[in-house]
């Protein structure tokens, strides 16, 4: 997704509104891939040690 250009005299509220308008005008595939990337950035990848701790120990 291309970077949205800002005008220097815009307030933060105007920038948010401008960004939302630009985002809505993008094609669906660009919006979808952008949202997927945001979601993946927010997830923590499990460490190898965490996987070993989750194993169930079976007792006879």
Short mmCIF file of C-alpha atoms in Angstrom, two decimals:
data_model
loop_
_atom_site.label_atom_id
_atom_site.label_comp_id
_atom_site.label_asym_id
_atom_site.label_seq_id
_atom_site.Cartn_x
_atom_site.Cartn_y
_atom_site.Cartn_z
CA UNK A 1 0.00 0.00 0.00
CA UNK A 2 1.39 3.38 -0.94
CA UNK A 3 2.14 5.93 1.74
CA UNK A 4 -0.55 8.61 2.11
CA UNK A 5 0.74 12.16 1.70
CA UNK A 6 -0.04 14.61 4.53
CA UNK A 7 -0.44 18.35 4.36
CA UNK A 8 1.56 20.25 6.98
CA UNK A 9 -1.34 22.40 8.21
CA UNK A 10 -3.66 19.46 9.05
CA UNK A 11 -4.68 18.71 12.64
CA UNK A 12 -4.48 15.11 13.89
CA UNK A 13 -8.27 14.75 13.56
CA UNK A 14 -8.15 15.96 9.96
CA UNK A 15 -5.27 13.57 9.25
CA UNK A 16 -7.31 10.65 10.62
CA UNK A 17 -10.30 11.59 8.48
CA UNK A 18 -8.08 12.04 5.42
CA UNK A 19 -6.44 8.64 6.02
CA UNK A 20 -9.85 6.96 6.39
CA UNK A 21 -11.10 8.46 3.12
CA UNK A 22 -7.94 7.40 1.27
CA UNK A 23 -8.12 3.91 2.79
CA UNK A 24 -11.74 3.40 1.71
CA UNK A 25 -10.90 4.41 -1.86
CA UNK A 26 -8.17 1.73 -2.13
CA UNK A 27 -9.05 -1.57 -3.86
CA UNK A 28 -10.32 -4.36 -1.62
CA UNK A 29 -7.22 -6.55 -2.02
CA UNK A 30 -4.90 -3.74 -0.84
CA UNK A 31 -7.09 -3.02 2.19
CA UNK A 32 -7.37 -6.70 3.07
CA UNK A 33 -3.63 -7.38 2.82
CA UNK A 34 -2.88 -4.26 4.89
CA UNK A 35 -5.26 -5.38 7.66
CA UNK A 36 -3.79 -8.90 7.61
CA UNK A 37 -0.28 -7.50 8.00
CA UNK A 38 -1.41 -5.38 10.95
CA UNK A 39 -2.97 -8.41 12.59
CA UNK A 40 0.16 -10.52 12.12
CA UNK A 41 2.39 -7.77 13.53
CA UNK A 42 0.32 -7.79 16.73
CA UNK A 43 0.71 -11.53 17.32
CA UNK A 44 3.55 -12.96 19.33
CA UNK A 45 5.20 -16.00 17.80
CA UNK A 46 5.55 -18.90 20.26
CA UNK A 47 9.07 -19.70 21.34
CA UNK A 48 10.38 -23.29 21.03
CA UNK A 49 10.56 -23.60 24.83
CA UNK A 50 6.89 -22.67 25.19
CA UNK A 51 5.88 -25.52 22.89
CA UNK A 52 7.72 -28.05 25.05
CA UNK A 53 6.02 -26.80 28.23
CA UNK A 54 2.57 -27.41 26.72
CA UNK A 55 3.14 -31.14 26.29
CA UNK A 56 0.92 -33.34 28.40
CA UNK A 57 2.65 -35.87 30.62
CA UNK A 58 0.77 -39.15 30.76
CA UNK A 59 0.96 -41.04 34.02
CA UNK A 60 0.48 -44.84 34.03
#
